Every structure is written in C-alpha cells, then in structure tokens.
Coordinates of N, CA and C in Angstrom, one line a residue:
M1 N 26.1 17.6 -3.5 CA 25.5 18.0 -2.2 C 24.1 17.4 -2.1
S2 N 23.8 16.8 -0.9 CA 22.5 16.2 -0.7 C 21.4 17.2 -0.4
K3 N 20.2 16.9 -0.8 CA 19.1 17.7 -0.5 C 18.4 17.2 0.8
I4 N 17.7 18.0 1.4 CA 16.9 17.7 2.6 C 15.5 17.2 2.2
I5 N 15.2 16.0 2.6 CA 13.8 15.5 2.3 C 12.9 15.9 3.4
R6 N 11.8 16.5 3.1 CA 10.9 17.0 4.1 C 9.6 16.3 4.1
T7 N 9.4 15.3 3.2 CA 8.2 14.6 3.0 C 8.4 13.1 3.1
A8 N 7.4 12.5 3.8 CA 7.5 11.0 4.0 C 6.2 10.4 3.5
V9 N 6.3 9.2 3.0 CA 5.1 8.3 2.7 C 5.2 7.1 3.6
I10 N 4.1 6.9 4.3 CA 4.0 5.7 5.1 C 2.9 4.8 4.5
P11 N 3.3 3.8 3.7 CA 2.3 2.9 3.1 C 2.0 1.8 4.0
G12 N 0.8 1.2 3.7 CA 0.4 0.0 4.4 C -0.9 -0.5 3.9
S13 N -1.4 -1.6 4.4 CA -2.7 -2.0 4.2 C -3.7 -1.5 5.2
F14 N -3.2 -1.2 6.4 CA -4.0 -0.6 7.5 C -5.4 -1.3 7.6
D15 N -5.4 -2.6 7.8 CA -6.6 -3.3 7.8 C -6.9 -4.0 9.1
P16 N -7.1 -3.3 10.2 CA -7.2 -1.8 10.4 C -5.8 -1.2 10.9
I17 N -5.8 0.1 11.0 CA -4.7 0.8 11.6 C -4.6 0.3 13.1
T18 N -3.4 0.1 13.6 CA -3.1 -0.3 15.0 C -2.4 0.7 15.8
T19 N -2.3 0.5 17.1 CA -1.5 1.4 17.9 C -0.1 1.4 17.5
G20 N 0.4 0.3 17.0 CA 1.8 0.3 16.5 C 2.0 1.2 15.2
H21 N 1.0 1.1 14.3 CA 1.1 1.9 13.1 C 1.0 3.4 13.6
L22 N 0.1 3.7 14.5 CA 0.0 5.1 14.9 C 1.3 5.6 15.5
D23 N 1.9 4.8 16.3 CA 3.2 5.2 16.9 C 4.2 5.6 15.9
I24 N 4.3 4.8 14.8 CA 5.3 5.0 13.7 C 4.9 6.3 13.0
I25 N 3.6 6.5 12.8 CA 3.1 7.8 12.1 C 3.4 9.0 13.0
E26 N 3.2 8.9 14.3 CA 3.5 10.1 15.1 C 5.0 10.4 15.2
R27 N 5.8 9.4 15.2 CA 7.2 9.6 15.2 C 7.7 10.2 13.9
A28 N 7.2 9.7 12.8 CA 7.5 10.3 11.5 C 7.0 11.7 11.4
A29 N 5.8 12.0 11.9 CA 5.3 13.3 11.8 C 6.1 14.3 12.6
A30 N 6.8 13.8 13.6 CA 7.7 14.7 14.4 C 9.1 14.9 13.6
M31 N 9.4 14.1 12.7 CA 10.6 14.2 11.9 C 10.5 14.9 10.6
F32 N 9.3 14.8 10.0 CA 9.1 15.4 8.6 C 8.1 16.5 8.7
D33 N 8.3 17.4 7.7 CA 7.3 18.5 7.6 C 5.9 18.0 7.1
F34 N 5.9 17.0 6.3 CA 4.7 16.5 5.7 C 4.7 15.0 5.6
V35 N 3.6 14.3 6.0 CA 3.6 12.9 6.0 C 2.3 12.4 5.3
Y36 N 2.4 11.6 4.2 CA 1.3 10.9 3.6 C 1.2 9.5 4.2
V37 N 0.0 9.2 4.8 CA -0.3 7.9 5.3 C -1.3 7.3 4.3
T38 N -0.8 6.3 3.6 CA -1.5 5.9 2.4 C -1.7 4.4 2.4
A39 N -3.0 4.0 2.3 CA -3.3 2.6 2.2 C -3.3 2.2 0.7
F40 N -2.4 1.3 0.4 CA -2.2 0.9 -1.0 C -2.9 -0.5 -1.2
S41 N -3.3 -0.8 -2.3 CA -3.8 -2.1 -2.7 C -2.6 -3.0 -2.7
N42 N -2.6 -4.2 -2.1 CA -1.5 -5.1 -2.1 C -2.0 -6.4 -2.7
A43 N -1.5 -6.8 -3.8 CA -2.0 -8.1 -4.5 C -1.7 -9.3 -3.6
D44 N -0.6 -9.2 -2.8 CA -0.3 -10.4 -1.9 C -1.2 -10.5 -0.7
K45 N -1.9 -9.5 -0.3 CA -2.7 -9.5 0.8 C -4.2 -9.7 0.4
K46 N -4.7 -10.9 0.5 CA -6.0 -11.2 0.0 C -7.0 -11.1 1.2
G47 N -8.3 -10.7 0.8 CA -9.4 -10.7 1.7 C -9.3 -9.7 2.8
S48 N -9.3 -8.4 2.4 CA -9.3 -7.4 3.4 C -10.6 -7.4 4.2
M49 N -10.6 -7.2 5.5 CA -11.8 -7.1 6.3 C -12.6 -5.8 6.1
F50 N -11.8 -4.8 5.8 CA -12.4 -3.4 5.7 C -12.3 -2.9 4.3
S51 N -13.4 -2.2 3.9 CA -13.4 -1.5 2.6 C -12.4 -0.3 2.6
S52 N -12.1 0.1 1.4 CA -11.2 1.3 1.3 C -11.8 2.5 2.0
D53 N -13.1 2.7 1.9 CA -13.7 3.8 2.7 C -13.5 3.7 4.2
E54 N -13.7 2.5 4.7 CA -13.6 2.2 6.1 C -12.1 2.4 6.6
K55 N -11.2 2.0 5.8 CA -9.8 2.1 6.1 C -9.4 3.6 6.2
L56 N -9.9 4.4 5.2 CA -9.6 5.8 5.1 C -10.2 6.5 6.3
H57 N -11.5 6.1 6.7 CA -12.1 6.7 7.8 C -11.3 6.5 9.1
M58 N -10.9 5.2 9.3 CA -10.1 4.9 10.5 C -8.8 5.6 10.5
L59 N -8.1 5.7 9.4 CA -6.8 6.4 9.3 C -7.0 7.9 9.7
R60 N -8.1 8.5 9.2 CA -8.4 9.9 9.6 C -8.7 10.1 11.0
L61 N -9.5 9.1 11.6 CA -9.8 9.2 13.0 C -8.6 9.1 13.8
A62 N -7.7 8.2 13.5 CA -6.5 8.0 14.3 C -5.5 9.1 14.2
T63 N -5.4 9.8 13.1 CA -4.4 10.9 12.9 C -5.0 12.3 12.9
A64 N -6.2 12.4 13.4 CA -6.8 13.8 13.4 C -6.0 14.8 14.2
H65 N -5.3 14.4 15.1 CA -4.5 15.3 16.0 C -3.1 15.7 15.3
L66 N -2.8 15.2 14.2 CA -1.6 15.5 13.5 C -1.8 16.4 12.3
D67 N -1.4 17.6 12.5 CA -1.7 18.6 11.4 C -0.9 18.4 10.1
N68 N 0.2 17.7 10.2 CA 1.1 17.6 9.0 C 0.9 16.2 8.4
V69 N -0.2 15.5 8.7 CA -0.5 14.2 8.1 C -1.7 14.2 7.2
V70 N -1.6 13.6 6.0 CA -2.7 13.5 5.1 C -2.9 12.0 4.8
C71 N -4.1 11.5 4.9 CA -4.4 10.1 4.7 C -5.1 10.0 3.3
S72 N -4.8 8.9 2.7 CA -5.4 8.6 1.4 C -5.4 7.1 1.1
I73 N -6.2 6.7 0.1 CA -6.2 5.4 -0.5 C -5.7 5.5 -1.9
E74 N -4.7 4.7 -2.2 CA -4.1 4.8 -3.5 C -4.0 3.4 -4.2
S75 N -3.8 3.4 -5.5 CA -3.4 2.1 -6.2 C -2.1 2.5 -6.9
G76 N -1.4 1.5 -7.4 CA -0.2 1.7 -8.1 C 1.0 1.4 -7.2
L77 N 2.2 1.8 -7.6 CA 3.4 1.5 -6.9 C 3.7 2.5 -5.9
T78 N 4.0 2.1 -4.7 CA 4.4 3.0 -3.6 C 5.6 3.9 -4.0
A79 N 6.6 3.3 -4.7 CA 7.8 4.1 -5.0 C 7.4 5.2 -6.0
V80 N 6.5 5.0 -6.9 CA 6.1 6.0 -7.9 C 5.4 7.1 -7.1
F81 N 4.5 6.7 -6.2 CA 3.8 7.7 -5.4 C 4.8 8.6 -4.6
A82 N 5.8 7.9 -4.0 CA 6.8 8.7 -3.2 C 7.7 9.6 -4.1
R83 N 8.1 9.0 -5.2 CA 9.0 9.8 -6.1 C 8.2 11.1 -6.6
E84 N 7.0 10.9 -7.0 CA 6.2 12.0 -7.5 C 6.0 13.1 -6.4
R85 N 6.2 12.8 -5.2 CA 6.1 13.8 -4.1 C 7.4 14.1 -3.5
D86 N 8.5 13.7 -4.1 CA 9.9 13.9 -3.6 C 10.0 13.5 -2.2
A87 N 9.5 12.3 -1.9 CA 9.4 11.8 -0.5 C 10.3 10.5 -0.3
V88 N 10.6 10.3 0.9 CA 11.1 9.0 1.3 C 10.0 8.1 1.8
I89 N 10.2 6.8 1.8 CA 9.2 5.9 2.4 C 9.7 5.6 3.8
V90 N 8.7 5.5 4.7 CA 9.0 5.2 6.1 C 8.2 3.9 6.4
K91 N 9.0 3.0 7.0 CA 8.4 1.7 7.4 C 8.7 1.3 8.8
G92 N 7.8 0.9 9.5 CA 8.0 0.4 10.9 C 8.5 -1.1 10.8
I93 N 9.4 -1.4 11.7 CA 10.0 -2.8 11.7 C 9.8 -3.4 13.1
R94 N 9.0 -4.5 13.2 CA 8.8 -5.2 14.5 C 9.8 -6.2 14.8
N95 N 10.3 -6.9 13.8 CA 11.2 -8.0 14.0 C 12.1 -8.3 12.8
G96 N 12.8 -9.4 12.8 CA 13.7 -9.7 11.7 C 13.0 -10.1 10.5
T97 N 11.8 -10.7 10.6 CA 11.0 -11.1 9.4 C 10.6 -9.8 8.7
D98 N 10.1 -8.8 9.5 CA 9.7 -7.5 8.8 C 10.9 -6.9 8.1
L99 N 12.1 -7.0 8.8 CA 13.3 -6.4 8.2 C 13.7 -7.0 6.9
D100 N 13.7 -8.4 6.9 CA 14.0 -9.1 5.7 C 13.1 -8.7 4.5
Y101 N 11.8 -8.7 4.8 CA 10.9 -8.3 3.7 C 11.1 -6.8 3.3
E102 N 11.2 -5.9 4.2 CA 11.3 -4.5 3.9 C 12.7 -4.2 3.3
M103 N 13.7 -4.9 3.6 CA 15.0 -4.7 2.9 C 14.9 -5.1 1.4
T104 N 14.1 -6.1 1.1 CA 13.9 -6.5 -0.3 C 13.1 -5.4 -1.0
M105 N 12.0 -4.9 -0.3 CA 11.2 -3.8 -0.9 C 12.1 -2.5 -1.1
Y106 N 12.9 -2.3 -0.1 CA 13.8 -1.1 -0.3 C 14.7 -1.2 -1.5
G107 N 15.2 -2.4 -1.8 CA 16.1 -2.6 -2.9 C 15.3 -2.4 -4.2
I108 N 14.1 -2.9 -4.3 CA 13.2 -2.8 -5.4 C 12.9 -1.3 -5.6
N109 N 12.4 -0.6 -4.6 CA 12.0 0.8 -4.7 C 13.2 1.7 -5.1
R110 N 14.4 1.4 -4.6 CA 15.6 2.1 -4.9 C 16.0 1.9 -6.4
A111 N 15.9 0.6 -6.8 CA 16.3 0.3 -8.2 C 15.3 0.8 -9.2
V112 N 14.0 0.8 -8.9 CA 13.0 1.1 -9.9 C 12.7 2.6 -10.0
E113 N 12.7 3.3 -8.8 CA 12.4 4.7 -8.8 C 13.4 5.6 -8.1
G114 N 14.4 5.0 -7.5 CA 15.4 5.8 -6.8 C 15.0 6.4 -5.5
V115 N 14.0 5.7 -4.9 CA 13.4 6.2 -3.6 C 14.0 5.5 -2.5
D116 N 14.4 6.2 -1.5 CA 15.0 5.7 -0.2 C 13.9 5.3 0.8
T117 N 14.3 4.4 1.7 CA 13.4 4.0 2.8 C 14.1 4.2 4.1
I118 N 13.3 4.7 5.0 CA 13.8 4.9 6.4 C 13.0 3.9 7.3
F119 N 13.7 3.1 8.1 CA 13.1 2.1 8.9 C 13.1 2.7 10.4
I120 N 11.9 2.6 11.0 CA 11.7 3.0 12.4 C 11.4 1.7 13.2
P121 N 12.2 1.4 14.1 CA 11.9 0.2 14.9 C 10.7 0.4 15.8
A122 N 9.9 -0.7 15.9 CA 8.7 -0.6 16.8 C 9.2 -0.5 18.2
K123 N 8.4 0.2 19.0 CA 8.7 0.2 20.5 C 8.3 -1.2 21.0
Q124 N 8.9 -1.6 22.1 CA 8.7 -2.9 22.6 C 7.3 -3.3 22.9
E125 N 6.5 -2.3 23.4 CA 5.1 -2.5 23.7 C 4.2 -2.8 22.5
Y126 N 4.7 -2.5 21.3 CA 3.9 -2.7 20.1 C 4.4 -3.8 19.2
M127 N 5.5 -4.5 19.6 CA 6.1 -5.5 18.7 C 5.1 -6.7 18.4
H128 N 4.2 -7.0 19.3 CA 3.3 -8.1 19.1 C 2.0 -7.7 18.3
I129 N 1.8 -6.5 18.1 CA 0.6 -6.0 17.5 C 0.6 -6.0 15.9
S130 N -0.3 -6.6 15.3 CA -0.5 -6.5 13.9 C -1.9 -6.4 13.5
S131 N -2.2 -6.0 12.3 CA -3.6 -5.9 11.8 C -4.2 -7.3 11.8
T132 N -3.4 -8.3 11.5 CA -4.0 -9.7 11.5 C -4.4 -10.1 12.9
F133 N -3.7 -9.7 13.9 CA -4.0 -10.0 15.3 C -5.3 -9.3 15.6
V134 N -5.4 -8.0 15.3 CA -6.7 -7.3 15.5 C -7.9 -7.9 14.9
R135 N -7.7 -8.3 13.6 CA -8.8 -8.9 12.9 C -9.3 -10.2 13.5
E136 N -8.3 -11.0 14.1 CA -8.7 -12.2 14.8 C -9.5 -11.9 16.0
M137 N -9.1 -10.8 16.8 CA -9.8 -10.4 18.0 C -11.2 -10.0 17.6
L138 N -11.4 -9.3 16.5 CA -12.7 -8.9 16.0 C -13.6 -10.0 15.6
R139 N -13.0 -11.0 14.8 CA -13.7 -12.1 14.4 C -14.3 -12.9 15.5
Y140 N -13.5 -13.1 16.6 CA -13.9 -13.9 17.7 C -14.5 -13.0 18.9
E141 N -14.8 -11.8 18.5 CA -15.4 -10.8 19.5 C -14.7 -10.8 20.8
H142 N -13.4 -10.8 20.7 CA -12.5 -10.7 21.9 C -12.1 -9.3 22.1
D143 N -11.8 -9.0 23.4 CA -11.4 -7.6 23.7 C -10.1 -7.2 22.9
F144 N -10.2 -6.0 22.3 CA -9.1 -5.5 21.5 C -8.6 -4.2 22.0
T145 N -9.0 -3.8 23.2 CA -8.6 -2.6 23.8 C -7.1 -2.4 23.8
G146 N -6.6 -1.3 23.3 CA -5.1 -1.0 23.3 C -4.4 -1.5 22.0
L147 N -5.1 -2.3 21.2 CA -4.5 -2.7 20.0 C -4.7 -1.7 18.8
V148 N -5.7 -0.9 18.9 CA -6.0 0.1 17.9 C -6.1 1.5 18.7
P149 N -6.0 2.6 18.0 CA -6.1 3.9 18.6 C -7.5 4.0 19.2
P150 N -7.7 4.8 20.3 CA -9.0 4.9 21.0 C -10.1 5.3 20.0
A151 N -9.9 6.3 19.1 CA -11.0 6.7 18.2 C -11.4 5.6 17.3
V152 N -10.4 4.7 16.9 CA -10.7 3.6 16.0 C -11.4 2.5 16.8
H153 N -11.0 2.3 18.1 CA -11.7 1.4 18.9 C -13.2 1.7 19.1
K154 N -13.4 3.0 19.3 CA -14.8 3.4 19.5 C -15.6 3.2 18.2
Y155 N -15.0 3.5 17.1 CA -15.7 3.3 15.8 C -16.0 1.8 15.6
L156 N -15.0 1.0 15.8 CA -15.2 -0.5 15.6 C -16.2 -1.1 16.5
C157 N -16.2 -0.6 17.8 CA -17.2 -1.1 18.7 C -18.6 -0.7 18.3
E158 N -18.8 0.6 17.8 CA -20.1 1.1 17.3 C -20.5 0.5 16.0
E159 N -19.6 0.2 15.1 CA -20.0 -0.2 13.7 C -19.8 -1.7 13.5
W160 N -18.8 -2.3 14.2 CA -18.5 -3.7 13.8 C -19.0 -4.7 14.9
M161 N -19.1 -4.2 16.1 CA -19.4 -5.1 17.2 C -20.9 -5.0 17.7
K162 N -21.7 -4.6 16.8 CA -23.1 -4.4 17.1 C -23.8 -5.7 17.4

C-alpha cells in the first residue's frame, strides 16, 4: 500500500527567485501540506550574483504570504535533504531542455536515495523567464518588472539599483 506524501522540497539556486519560481512554489503549496523552498549550492553553477543571505531574504519576501512554506539555504545533496524529511522533490519544467536535465536528476535521486520527483510545467507566460535572464537585466540596468515577485523587485531596486 502506498503512503501519502505530504511534504515537498523545491530546490534551486534562486539567483534570484523569479515569478516563474514563485508560480511553481504557489502551486506546490496548494498541493502539499508543507513545502521547503531551499537554495542549494550547485557546483555546476559558478559565480552567483547574490549571497546566500540575500537569496534567503528574497525567498522569504516572495513567499511571505504562504503559511506552509519554509525557506532555507542548504548544502549537500537535495535527495538526502528530501529523504530525511520524507518528501518528494518538485521541479518546474519550462521546456524540453529542462525536462532532459531533470529526468537525469530524477534517475539519480531515485537510485541514490529512493526519492521521487514531481514535475510541474511552467505556465506559458513564465516559460521565457530564468534567473540568468533577470541577472542580465540587472547587469545592464534594464527594466525587470514582472520577472521577479513584486516584493523582490522592490528589494532589488532599493538595494541593487542604487
């Protein structure tokens, strides 16, 4: 007999959190009793624009309206973090490239820790948004309205666009 999983882990670099990320978080928060949104260190992603403290602050600003969401910064393997919390991993998928990569990660997480992954497709209006795109807009001081949650936009304008 299968058990009901009530907890989800949404991992990411969140450098910074985008409106697409928030949409996936909100949809997962409606499906699960408890959601961990966790920025993990990723050896493949070099040169973060934001510190861990800044990422955590922005995650908390963006998810403040969600009572069942806890944000954190972690190191280590996502699958171990999820297994220790009896959780599934939730990943947003924007396109076929994301799906190919996340299917490989699913296989690894399942083989190493027995953790399942649930994929949530991005809504059409968020498919073009990525943290990389937002960072480029910030670097060139271009308008990034609508690419990040409103509270994060305000924070970035006040702290980064001085």
